[in-house]
Amino acid sequence: MTHPVYANYSDLLQNPEALRSWKESLTSEPYRSYLYSYPHKTSYREFKTKLPLSELWSQEPADTFFLYMHIPFCGARCGFCNLFTLPDKRADVHAEYVDALERQAYQWSSFIRHKPIARFAIGGGTPTLLEPYQLDRLFRIAEDAAGMDSCKTSISVETSPETVTTERLSILKTRQVDRVSMGIQSFIEAEAEAIYRPQKPQEVARALDLLKQYAFPILNLDLIYGLPGQTVDSWLYSLDQALSYEPEEIFLYPLYTREHTIVKPEQIRQSGEDRRLLFYTAARDRLMERGYTQYSMRRFAKAEAGSTKPLLPYGCQEEGMIGLGCGARSYTQSVHYSSRYSVGRSATASIIADYVAAQDYTTADYGIVLSEDEQKRRFILKALLHTEGLTLDSYTSRFGTKPLDDYPELQLLERTGLAELSPVLLRLTSEGIMYSDAIGDWFISSNIRALMESCVVS
C-alpha cells in the first residue's frame, strides 16, 4: 500500500480529521514488513567498484564490534522461511564451508582485530547441524582470527530441536555461551506440519529437557502466530507450553509470507479475517501477567535475564557488525555489504559454491552505501522500534541536528497516540509497539523502497 504524503506536516498536525485518516491508513495493514535491519537486504546492489575492506574497517568509529557467523544449512526449509539457507545435511559439504569461513576470517583478521569483540553470534540456518568438531571449530576461529575473549563477550547460538545433543551442548557450555535460541514455532504437530516443519512434540520436549539441564544464562524460544488453522486457544497452548520451561526470553513472530515462501498469503487469513493482532494481544497480556518485560513487538524477557560475565559494551544501533560466512551481512557506519541474496534452492546452492571456491575475501562487491539520510533513518528506527525509544540528545550528538527538525513527520506518531514525546525521548506507546511493523515500513525512504520493490529474488 502507498502511504499518503503531505507537503506540510504543520497543517496536517492541526487537522484532527486528517490525523484520524492518516492513522487509519497506517494501521489498516499492521503487518507490512519486518525491518530487523535497515536498509533491507533487498535494497543491496552490485557496487560499481569493489570496496577494499581494509579501508572500510579502518574508518569504522564503533568502539567494539559484533561478530556474526552465518551457517546456511538446515535440515529442511520451513514454509515461512525466506532466509539465506539450504537444506543440506552432508558433513563433507559443511566441512568445506567451514574451511572457507576460516580462510575468510584470517584474511579479515588484520582489518578487525584492532577493536574488541563485544558480541558473538552464530546463526543460520541451523549452526548445530554441524558435526560437534566443526561447531567447536567456529569458536576457535573467532578467538584466533578475530581476537574474541569469551570471558568478556556476549555469545549467542541458534539451534533446533533435532540437533540438540549432549555433545553439542557440552561444547556450548565449555565455550561460555550465554544465550541459546531455539525455534519451536508451535507445540502442536498439525500446526508445525502446516508450515512444512518436520517436528514432533516429543522431540521438542526432549530437546528442552536437555537444554534446561545445562542451565545456560538465557534460553530463548521462538514461537509464530497466525499459522494456518491456528486458533487463539491453540496459540495460547503453545505459549503456555513454552512458559512451562521458564525460558528467560521469548520471541513472538507474526507469520509472514513472501516471495518464494511455501506458505501463501491466503493461508494466513481464516474465514477472510487476519487474526494476527488478536493473537499478539492475547500473548502479550499472558506474558506480562507472568512477569515478562516487553522490549519490542517481538521480544519479551525476564528483567533479571542476562550473562553473569563482565561484558563489553555495544551500541544498540548495531554498527561495527562483522559478518563471516556466505549470507552474512556486515555493517559499517556508511556501508552495508554481503554476499548476494537468494531464496530458491539452485540459486542459493550456486552462491554458496562460489563462496567456498573463492580465494580472496578482502573486498566488498555487493551492498549499499548509506547516505546521511539513510544513516539517520537507521538510527531512528533501531531505537524507536524498541520500548526504550529514541533519546533525542543521542541523535543530536551523532548528527548535529534534531530528529524532529529533520523528520517532522515523526510528530504524527505522538499526535495519534502511537508515541509519547518528552523533551528528552520519543517512545512508542503500547499501541505503537503493536503496530511496529507498519511504523517501520512507513518510515522507509522513497529511495530504499524503490530499490526493494525493483529487487528480483531468485
XYZ file of C-alpha atoms in Angstrom:
458
model
C 0.000 0.000 0.000
C 1.202 3.517 -0.811
C 1.317 5.745 2.247
C -0.202 9.241 1.999
C 2.304 12.046 1.506
C 1.755 15.507 2.930
C 3.714 18.542 1.806
C 3.024 20.473 5.008
C 3.083 18.473 8.216
C 2.171 21.534 10.288
C -1.191 21.726 8.504
C -1.753 18.004 8.945
C -0.952 18.145 12.660
C -3.638 20.781 13.152
C -6.326 18.831 11.290
C -7.992 16.185 13.522
C -9.816 14.539 10.616
C -6.627 14.281 8.569
C -4.818 12.805 11.588
C -7.508 10.156 12.003
C -7.298 9.342 8.300
C -3.518 9.075 8.473
C -3.656 6.712 11.444
C -6.344 4.556 9.832
C -4.220 4.274 6.701
C -1.148 3.295 8.738
C -2.859 0.758 10.980
C -5.134 -0.790 8.348
C -2.309 -3.185 7.424
C -0.387 -3.920 10.648
C 1.915 -6.468 9.053
C 3.620 -4.731 6.162
C 7.240 -5.785 6.608
C 9.682 -6.851 9.299
C 12.644 -4.446 9.455
C 15.115 -6.380 11.557
C 17.697 -4.169 9.889
C 17.658 -1.031 7.803
C 18.145 -0.683 4.908
C 16.578 -4.019 3.959
C 18.775 -6.567 2.181
C 16.619 -6.316 -0.968
C 17.979 -2.770 -1.419
C 21.527 -4.089 -1.926
C 23.037 -3.944 -5.390
C 26.400 -4.661 -7.032
C 28.934 -1.911 -6.389
C 30.328 -0.223 -9.494
C 33.785 -0.574 -7.967
C 34.804 -3.147 -5.380
C 35.444 -1.630 -1.964
C 38.620 -2.655 -0.087
C 37.663 -3.927 3.359
C 40.879 -2.572 4.831
C 39.609 0.961 4.164
C 36.050 0.305 5.331
C 37.074 -1.104 8.693
C 39.929 1.312 9.397
C 37.380 4.128 9.246
C 34.701 2.420 11.357
C 34.105 4.528 14.507
C 32.397 1.838 16.635
C 34.275 1.224 19.900
C 33.531 -2.515 19.869
C 32.480 -4.990 17.204
C 29.715 -7.569 16.815
C 30.994 -10.764 15.157
C 28.389 -12.856 13.359
C 28.926 -16.193 11.619
C 26.288 -17.492 9.234
C 25.848 -21.233 8.699
C 23.481 -21.502 5.716
C 22.419 -25.124 6.184
C 19.332 -26.649 7.757
C 17.555 -29.973 7.892
C 14.531 -28.763 5.890
C 13.179 -25.421 4.679
C 10.158 -24.327 6.684
C 7.130 -22.989 4.842
C 7.575 -19.442 6.167
C 11.323 -19.179 5.589
C 12.899 -16.734 3.160
C 16.315 -16.718 4.810
C 19.547 -17.481 3.013
C 19.721 -21.167 3.853
C 19.963 -24.509 2.065
C 18.567 -27.867 3.216
C 21.740 -29.967 3.208
C 22.863 -32.377 5.939
C 26.063 -33.631 4.293
C 29.019 -33.438 6.659
C 31.573 -33.076 3.844
C 29.695 -30.056 2.452
C 29.660 -28.497 5.921
C 33.394 -29.125 6.359
C 34.250 -27.427 3.053
C 32.115 -24.481 4.053
C 33.822 -24.048 7.440
C 37.182 -24.258 5.639
C 36.086 -21.295 3.506
C 34.799 -19.378 6.536
C 38.162 -19.879 8.216
C 40.007 -18.558 5.132
C 37.751 -15.539 5.113
C 38.242 -14.924 8.855
C 42.029 -14.942 8.619
C 42.003 -12.677 5.570
C 39.835 -10.231 7.531
C 41.864 -10.596 10.722
C 44.130 -7.598 10.212
C 41.093 -5.388 9.486
C 39.080 -6.242 12.593
C 41.443 -7.146 15.433
C 42.160 -3.536 16.440
C 38.904 -3.376 18.450
C 37.417 -5.928 20.853
C 34.518 -8.239 20.077
C 31.633 -7.369 22.416
C 29.101 -9.785 20.927
C 29.421 -13.029 19.026
C 26.520 -14.873 17.423
C 26.275 -17.989 15.289
C 23.102 -18.234 13.250
C 21.682 -19.676 10.098
C 20.220 -21.953 9.027
C 20.938 -24.267 11.898
C 24.520 -23.974 13.203
C 24.105 -27.036 15.423
C 23.526 -29.119 12.316
C 27.321 -29.126 12.055
C 29.250 -32.030 13.473
C 30.463 -31.225 17.012
C 34.056 -30.832 15.837
C 33.035 -28.236 13.224
C 30.830 -26.416 15.731
C 33.727 -26.122 18.178
C 35.972 -25.013 15.345
C 33.836 -21.881 14.870
C 34.757 -20.726 18.365
C 38.449 -21.331 17.704
C 38.200 -19.224 14.553
C 36.509 -16.411 16.484
C 39.229 -16.468 19.116
C 42.252 -16.884 16.868
C 41.266 -14.767 13.843
C 39.055 -12.101 15.437
C 40.625 -11.995 18.892
C 37.399 -12.770 20.741
C 37.707 -13.135 24.522
C 34.894 -15.466 25.635
C 35.144 -14.146 29.192
C 34.063 -10.657 28.081
C 31.874 -11.389 25.058
C 28.126 -11.998 24.958
C 27.767 -15.223 22.945
C 24.563 -16.471 21.304
C 23.949 -19.639 19.260
C 20.858 -20.779 17.367
C 19.722 -24.389 17.461
C 16.783 -26.629 16.554
C 15.156 -29.496 18.482
C 16.507 -32.347 16.372
C 20.127 -31.123 16.610
C 20.246 -30.740 20.403
C 22.655 -33.358 21.811
C 24.752 -33.653 24.942
C 27.959 -33.419 22.910
C 26.950 -30.179 21.201
C 25.570 -28.599 24.369
C 28.734 -29.537 26.249
C 30.736 -27.618 23.641
C 28.487 -24.569 24.014
C 28.786 -24.720 27.785
C 32.573 -25.054 27.684
C 32.748 -22.152 25.248
C 30.832 -19.948 27.730
C 27.767 -19.417 25.543
C 25.362 -17.007 27.250
C 22.273 -17.491 25.125
C 20.862 -20.468 23.260
C 17.944 -19.712 20.960
C 15.657 -22.439 19.661
C 12.889 -22.032 17.125
C 9.860 -24.124 18.046
C 7.114 -22.068 16.345
C 4.310 -24.346 17.615
C 3.947 -27.185 20.104
C 1.056 -28.595 18.083
C 2.113 -31.140 15.496
C -0.632 -30.281 12.980
C 0.359 -26.606 13.038
C 4.025 -27.488 12.545
C 3.054 -29.684 9.604
C 1.045 -26.814 8.105
C 4.275 -24.814 7.784
C 6.204 -27.833 6.467
C 8.217 -28.199 9.648
C 9.067 -31.882 10.346
C 8.847 -31.623 14.120
C 7.333 -33.973 16.701
C 6.214 -32.716 20.135
C 8.213 -35.447 21.875
C 11.371 -34.290 20.062
C 10.779 -30.730 21.243
C 10.240 -31.914 24.829
C 13.436 -34.000 24.731
C 15.463 -31.036 23.472
C 14.030 -28.632 26.042
C 14.569 -31.034 28.926
C 18.199 -31.403 27.873
C 18.697 -27.652 27.446
C 17.346 -26.996 30.922
C 19.914 -29.394 32.385
C 22.728 -27.246 31.030
C 21.295 -24.067 32.584
C 22.520 -21.520 30.061
C 22.079 -17.947 31.370
C 19.482 -17.245 28.687
C 17.259 -19.782 26.971
C 15.267 -18.131 24.194
C 12.307 -19.808 22.493
C 10.745 -18.599 19.229
C 7.021 -19.012 18.518
C 4.966 -17.951 15.486
C 1.354 -16.741 15.450
C -1.011 -16.651 12.509
C -0.258 -20.215 11.381
C -2.781 -21.973 9.099
C -5.525 -23.473 11.249
C -4.279 -21.815 14.442
C -6.820 -20.550 16.969
C -6.378 -18.297 19.982
C -6.710 -21.344 22.229
C -4.117 -23.376 20.314
C -1.790 -20.359 20.200
C -2.009 -19.841 23.949
C -1.485 -23.575 24.455
C 1.852 -23.318 22.639
C 2.764 -20.238 24.641
C 1.888 -21.949 27.925
C 3.947 -24.985 26.937
C 6.910 -22.712 26.283
C 6.375 -20.934 29.605
C 6.373 -24.244 31.464
C 10.113 -24.440 30.731
C 10.640 -20.986 32.259
C 12.725 -19.542 29.409
C 14.485 -16.288 30.175
C 13.416 -14.900 26.812
C 10.622 -15.476 24.296
C 10.315 -14.066 20.790
C 6.837 -13.945 19.232
C 6.880 -13.668 15.449
C 3.858 -12.963 13.254
C 3.729 -15.299 10.282
C 4.845 -13.538 7.125
C 4.536 -14.904 3.629
C 6.858 -13.531 0.993
C 8.100 -14.290 -2.468
C 9.368 -17.879 -2.649
C 7.909 -18.961 0.725
C 5.950 -22.219 0.612
C 3.062 -20.952 2.744
C 0.969 -18.484 0.728
C -0.732 -15.199 1.807
C -4.252 -16.618 1.661
C -3.330 -19.249 4.244
C -2.856 -16.556 6.908
C -6.474 -15.427 6.677
C -9.117 -17.562 8.364
C -12.680 -17.050 7.057
C -11.372 -13.984 5.285
C -10.001 -12.481 8.518
C -6.421 -11.740 9.516
C -6.345 -12.589 13.233
C -2.698 -11.895 13.954
C -3.413 -8.782 16.051
C -5.739 -10.846 18.224
C -3.032 -13.491 18.716
C -0.472 -10.806 19.523
C -2.525 -9.078 22.209
C -3.520 -12.367 23.835
C 0.119 -13.484 24.074
C 1.403 -10.076 25.158
C -1.088 -9.958 28.010
C -0.258 -13.518 29.082
C 3.466 -12.784 29.152
C 3.052 -9.557 31.085
C 0.923 -11.408 33.631
C 3.725 -13.931 34.025
C 6.259 -11.217 34.845
C 7.986 -10.812 31.485
C 9.075 -7.372 30.311
C 8.329 -6.326 26.741
C 11.340 -4.897 24.901
C 9.885 -4.778 21.386
C 6.927 -6.069 19.438
C 8.657 -9.452 19.319
C 10.929 -9.719 22.340
C 9.814 -10.485 25.893
C 12.289 -11.329 28.637
C 12.638 -11.688 32.363
C 14.075 -8.469 33.770
C 16.868 -10.334 35.530
C 17.892 -12.336 32.461
C 21.449 -11.814 31.316
C 25.008 -13.002 31.332
C 26.980 -13.271 34.555
C 30.150 -12.208 32.730
C 31.575 -8.646 32.788
C 30.562 -7.844 29.218
C 31.999 -5.227 26.910
C 29.520 -2.518 25.806
C 27.963 -2.468 22.342
C 25.760 0.243 20.809
C 22.120 -0.569 20.091
C 22.321 0.844 16.568
C 24.317 -2.273 15.632
C 27.132 -0.824 13.561
C 30.523 -2.416 13.530
C 28.969 -5.778 12.679
C 31.406 -8.229 11.114
C 29.579 -10.867 9.080
C 31.558 -14.003 8.286
C 30.162 -16.728 6.080
C 28.039 -16.808 2.964
C 24.806 -14.881 3.529
C 26.128 -12.881 6.479
C 25.770 -9.123 6.347
C 28.390 -6.663 7.580
C 27.578 -3.168 8.793
C 29.950 -0.247 8.975
C 28.618 3.235 9.639
C 28.404 4.143 5.970
C 28.459 0.825 4.068
C 26.472 -2.384 4.446
C 27.602 -5.357 2.377
C 27.170 -9.101 1.993
C 27.157 -11.917 -0.499
C 24.242 -11.967 -2.924
C 20.799 -12.883 -1.613
C 18.550 -15.667 -2.822
C 15.855 -17.985 -1.531
C 15.482 -20.591 -4.276
C 17.446 -23.792 -3.828
C 19.503 -23.719 -7.029
C 20.465 -20.041 -6.723
C 21.379 -20.433 -3.050
C 23.483 -23.515 -3.778
C 25.282 -21.650 -6.565
C 26.113 -18.673 -4.320
C 27.430 -20.985 -1.596
C 29.528 -22.884 -4.140
C 31.088 -19.624 -5.337
C 31.860 -18.652 -1.747
C 33.508 -21.984 -0.974
C 35.608 -21.818 -4.153
C 36.755 -18.235 -3.587
C 40.317 -17.469 -2.555
C 40.089 -13.712 -1.992
C 37.587 -12.271 0.509
C 39.194 -8.861 1.003
C 36.778 -6.673 -0.995
C 33.052 -5.930 -0.904
C 31.257 -6.039 -4.224
C 27.571 -6.162 -3.205
C 25.679 -3.978 -0.753
C 24.696 -0.357 -0.246
C 26.450 2.911 0.587
C 24.299 4.730 3.133
C 23.603 8.402 2.528
C 23.359 10.663 5.566
C 19.566 10.436 5.312
C 19.666 6.637 5.438
C 22.089 6.700 8.363
C 19.676 8.972 10.224
C 16.647 6.827 9.417
C 18.503 3.721 10.536
C 19.489 5.374 13.817
C 15.886 6.386 14.486
C 14.341 3.033 13.562
C 16.815 0.937 15.537
C 15.884 2.926 18.662
C 12.220 3.724 18.077
C 11.089 0.156 17.401
C 12.239 -0.871 20.876
C 10.466 0.115 24.064
C 13.472 2.148 25.245
C 12.706 4.660 22.493
C 14.795 7.311 20.754
C 16.842 9.531 23.057
C 16.761 12.867 21.279
C 20.173 14.022 22.520
C 21.843 10.838 21.246
C 20.650 11.656 17.742
C 21.868 15.247 18.032
C 25.238 14.106 19.350
C 25.611 11.808 16.376
C 24.327 14.017 13.563
C 24.418 17.587 14.874
C 20.734 18.184 14.155
C 17.432 17.444 15.888
C 15.379 14.423 14.774
C 12.050 16.288 14.726
C 13.584 19.061 12.647
C 14.937 16.537 10.152
C 11.776 14.394 10.181
C 8.775 16.447 11.332
C 6.520 13.571 10.296
C 7.596 11.772 13.472
C 5.226 14.121 15.312
C 2.369 12.237 13.676
C 3.118 9.286 15.914
C 2.721 11.398 19.046
C -0.406 13.214 17.844
C -2.182 9.946 17.036
C -1.357 8.174 20.285
C 1.234 5.850 18.756
C 4.121 7.512 20.594
C 4.908 9.692 23.583
C 7.154 12.723 23.195
C 9.012 14.351 26.050
C 11.853 16.893 25.945
C 14.347 14.024 26.017
C 12.648 10.996 24.471
C 10.404 9.792 21.647
C 8.965 6.424 22.584
C 6.211 4.274 21.128
C 3.167 3.634 23.288
C 1.821 0.126 23.833
C -0.400 0.685 20.801
C 2.552 1.948 18.793
C 4.631 -1.118 19.667
C 1.750 -3.271 18.432
C 1.961 -1.503 15.057
C 5.772 -1.572 14.876
C 5.842 -3.335 11.516
C 3.560 -0.712 9.976
C 5.526 2.176 11.514
C 8.850 0.761 10.368
C 7.535 0.322 6.841
C 6.097 3.859 6.837
C 9.493 5.372 7.681
C 11.367 3.675 4.818
C 12.735 6.311 2.446
C 11.400 6.533 -1.095
C 14.852 5.635 -2.482
C 15.129 2.462 -0.417
C 11.540 1.493 -1.149
C 12.166 1.801 -4.882
C 15.219 -0.460 -4.602
C 13.284 -3.022 -2.539
C 10.374 -3.102 -4.953
C 12.616 -3.451 -8.003
C 14.651 -6.310 -6.488
C 14.277 -9.661 -8.228
C 14.881 -12.543 -5.802
C 15.822 -15.854 -7.372
